[in-house]
């Protein structure tokens, strides 16, 4: 028997009924199918009260948190790669639609396999983020739940509403697997709601935004309507270099590499940027530089191209590679490199 398409109206209505039953809610009445739309809300009436709040996106490493943030705000703010620890900072993404301003906080994946100073710093960022928000999105892969997920779930406060976001729904071929999984998840934690979705589907993003809005308090916005993030261009520059470093070295380079900004200067219509890639061993330095310097050159070229698109101006980028033995387990050096 062929797998049921996740996009057919019949399967979607069946899934909605399944979820409602598991959550103890009324079964929704099937509605007419509608065209997929980008995640944009209708213009709010002039007398609609403004809503605004902080929404933390949490989960284990590589579960799709950064991809979800970027999709929600419609702009690449958080870097992505297959390597664990890609996100190392608290990244704020701002989306203002109608009367609602969503302030999303992307967090590092909670680290359970290493105990170095860098890992402890990343975990402090996660625990700090969930302590002062209005809503938490706990992101897992739909129908999956492992030890790493459980350790993140144990951190979540009971007094803050938590939405269970079953991401990568497009990869689930047997919808019958969703119901028992959802029941088991409800037994683990009192989730406010469950949102099955794929970050690649605009209609799923729209539904998630609509659900989030109902949990945000009525208050004035924290940021201007056209702001996208609270991070500076200097921060974004180093993150872009680190993303290209992670992507182009694959699994060869350990997670203990980082990028430090040395110069960020505007010269007429051009930005002059210099940064140092820090590694822990001489062998790692050779991996980054590559044969004849080809890999470092490619890292710099791809980073420069992306910076020019983001900053909308010409960029002159210089990169160096330095060895700092044991930096990832040195609390003082971890802080000096910009980690909390």
Coordinates of C-alpha atoms in Angstrom, one line a residue, residues 23-213:
X23 CA -5.9 16.2 23.3
X24 CA -9.5 15.7 24.6
X25 CA -10.9 18.5 22.4
X26 CA -13.9 18.6 20.1
X27 CA -13.4 17.0 16.7
X28 CA -13.1 19.8 14.1
X29 CA -15.6 20.1 11.3
X30 CA -13.9 19.4 7.9
X31 CA -13.5 22.6 5.9
X32 CA -13.1 23.2 2.2
X33 CA -9.5 23.0 1.1
X34 CA -7.8 26.3 0.5
X35 CA -4.8 27.4 -1.4
X36 CA -1.4 27.4 0.3
X37 CA -0.5 30.9 1.5
X38 CA 2.7 32.5 2.8
X39 CA 2.8 33.1 6.6
X40 CA 1.2 36.5 6.6
X41 CA -1.7 37.7 8.7
X42 CA -4.5 39.9 7.6
X43 CA -4.3 43.6 8.4
X44 CA -5.6 44.2 11.8
X45 CA -8.5 46.6 12.4
X46 CA -7.5 50.0 13.7
X47 CA -9.1 49.2 17.1
X48 CA -7.4 45.8 17.6
X49 CA -5.3 45.7 20.7
X50 CA -1.6 45.2 20.2
X51 CA -0.1 41.9 21.3
X52 CA 3.6 41.2 21.8
X53 CA 5.6 38.6 23.6
X54 CA 8.7 36.4 23.8
X55 CA 8.6 32.9 22.3
X56 CA 11.5 30.6 23.0
X57 CA 12.3 27.9 20.4
X58 CA 13.9 24.9 22.2
X59 CA 14.9 21.4 21.4
X60 CA 17.8 19.0 21.0
X61 CA 20.6 19.7 18.5
X62 CA 19.8 19.4 14.8
X63 CA 16.0 19.2 15.2
X64 CA 15.3 22.2 12.9
X65 CA 15.0 25.1 15.3
X66 CA 17.1 27.6 13.3
X67 CA 15.4 26.6 10.0
X68 CA 12.0 27.2 11.7
X69 CA 13.1 30.6 13.0
X70 CA 14.3 31.7 9.6
X71 CA 11.1 30.4 7.9
X72 CA 8.9 32.2 10.4
X73 CA 10.5 35.6 10.0
X74 CA 11.1 35.2 6.3
X75 CA 14.8 36.1 6.6
X76 CA 18.0 34.1 7.4
X77 CA 19.0 35.2 10.9
X78 CA 20.2 31.9 12.4
X79 CA 22.9 29.9 10.7
X80 CA 22.3 26.3 9.8
X81 CA 24.3 23.1 9.1
X82 CA 24.3 19.4 9.9
X83 CA 26.9 19.8 12.6
X84 CA 25.9 19.9 16.2
X85 CA 26.3 23.2 18.0
X86 CA 25.7 25.3 14.9
X87 CA 23.6 27.7 17.0
X88 CA 25.6 28.9 19.9
X89 CA 23.9 32.1 20.9
X90 CA 20.5 33.4 21.8
X91 CA 19.2 34.7 18.4
X92 CA 16.2 36.9 18.4
X93 CA 14.0 37.1 15.3
X94 CA 11.2 39.7 15.1
X95 CA 8.1 39.4 13.1
X96 CA 5.3 42.1 13.1
X97 CA 2.0 41.3 11.4
X98 CA -1.2 43.3 11.9
X99 CA -1.5 44.1 15.6
X100 CA 0.9 41.3 16.7
X101 CA 4.6 41.3 17.2
X102 CA 6.3 37.9 17.6
X103 CA 9.7 38.0 19.3
X104 CA 11.2 34.5 18.6
X105 CA 14.2 33.4 20.6
X106 CA 16.3 30.6 18.9
X107 CA 18.4 28.7 21.4
X108 CA 21.4 26.3 21.1
X109 CA 20.5 22.6 21.2
X110 CA 20.9 21.4 24.8
X111 CA 24.2 19.7 25.1
X112 CA 24.3 16.3 26.9
X113 CA 27.4 14.5 25.4
X114 CA 30.2 16.8 26.4
X115 CA 31.0 18.7 29.6
X116 CA 33.4 21.3 28.5
X117 CA 33.2 25.0 29.3
X118 CA 31.7 25.8 25.9
X119 CA 28.9 23.2 26.4
X120 CA 28.1 24.6 29.9
X121 CA 27.9 28.1 28.4
X122 CA 25.5 26.9 25.7
X123 CA 23.3 25.1 28.2
X124 CA 23.2 28.3 30.4
X125 CA 21.9 30.1 27.3
X126 CA 19.1 27.5 26.9
X127 CA 18.0 27.5 30.6
X128 CA 18.2 31.4 30.7
X129 CA 16.0 31.7 27.6
X130 CA 13.1 29.5 28.9
X131 CA 12.9 31.4 32.2
X132 CA 11.6 34.7 30.9
X133 CA 9.3 34.1 28.0
X134 CA 5.6 34.1 27.4
X135 CA 5.5 30.9 25.3
X136 CA 7.8 28.0 24.5
X137 CA 7.9 26.0 21.3
X138 CA 9.3 22.6 22.1
X139 CA 10.5 21.3 18.7
X140 CA 10.8 17.6 18.1
X141 CA 10.7 15.4 15.0
X142 CA 7.1 14.2 14.6
X143 CA 6.6 10.6 15.9
X144 CA 10.1 10.6 17.5
X145 CA 11.3 11.1 21.0
X146 CA 14.7 10.1 22.5
X147 CA 16.8 10.7 25.5
X148 CA 18.2 14.0 24.2
X149 CA 14.6 15.2 23.7
X150 CA 13.7 14.1 27.2
X151 CA 16.6 16.0 28.8
X152 CA 15.4 19.2 27.1
X153 CA 11.8 18.6 28.1
X154 CA 12.9 18.3 31.8
X155 CA 14.1 21.9 31.7
X156 CA 10.8 23.4 30.7
X157 CA 8.8 25.3 33.4
X158 CA 5.3 24.1 34.1
X159 CA 4.0 27.6 34.6
X160 CA 4.7 28.7 31.0
X161 CA 2.5 27.5 28.1
X162 CA 4.4 25.0 25.9
X163 CA 3.4 24.1 22.4
X164 CA 4.6 20.7 21.1
X165 CA 5.9 21.4 17.6
X166 CA 6.1 18.1 15.7
X167 CA 8.4 19.3 12.9
X168 CA 9.4 17.4 9.7
X169 CA 5.8 16.1 9.4
X170 CA 6.5 15.7 5.6
X171 CA 8.8 12.8 6.5
X172 CA 6.1 10.9 8.3
X173 CA 4.5 8.4 5.9
X174 CA 2.2 6.5 8.3
X175 CA -0.2 8.9 9.8
X176 CA -1.4 6.1 12.1
X177 CA 1.9 6.5 14.0
X178 CA 1.0 10.0 15.0
X179 CA -1.9 9.2 17.4
X180 CA -0.1 6.8 19.8
X181 CA 3.0 9.0 19.8
X182 CA 0.9 12.0 20.6
X183 CA -0.8 10.2 23.5
X184 CA 2.6 9.2 24.9
X185 CA 3.8 12.8 24.6
X186 CA 0.8 14.1 26.5
X187 CA 1.6 11.7 29.3
X188 CA 5.2 13.2 29.5
X189 CA 4.2 16.8 29.8
X190 CA 1.1 19.0 30.0
X191 CA 1.5 20.6 26.5
X192 CA -1.0 23.4 25.8
X193 CA -1.3 22.4 22.2
X194 CA 0.3 20.2 19.5
X195 CA 1.2 21.7 16.2
X196 CA 2.1 19.1 13.4
X197 CA 4.1 20.9 10.7
X198 CA 6.8 21.2 8.2
X199 CA 8.9 24.4 8.2
X200 CA 8.9 24.1 4.4
X201 CA 5.1 24.5 4.2
X202 CA 3.7 28.1 4.3
X203 CA 0.3 27.0 5.4
X204 CA 1.9 25.2 8.4
X205 CA 3.9 28.3 9.4
X206 CA 0.7 30.4 9.1
X207 CA -1.1 28.0 11.5
X208 CA 1.7 28.1 14.0
X209 CA 1.8 31.9 14.0
X210 CA -2.0 32.1 14.5
X211 CA -1.7 29.7 17.4
X212 CA 1.2 31.6 19.0
X213 CA -0.7 34.9 18.8

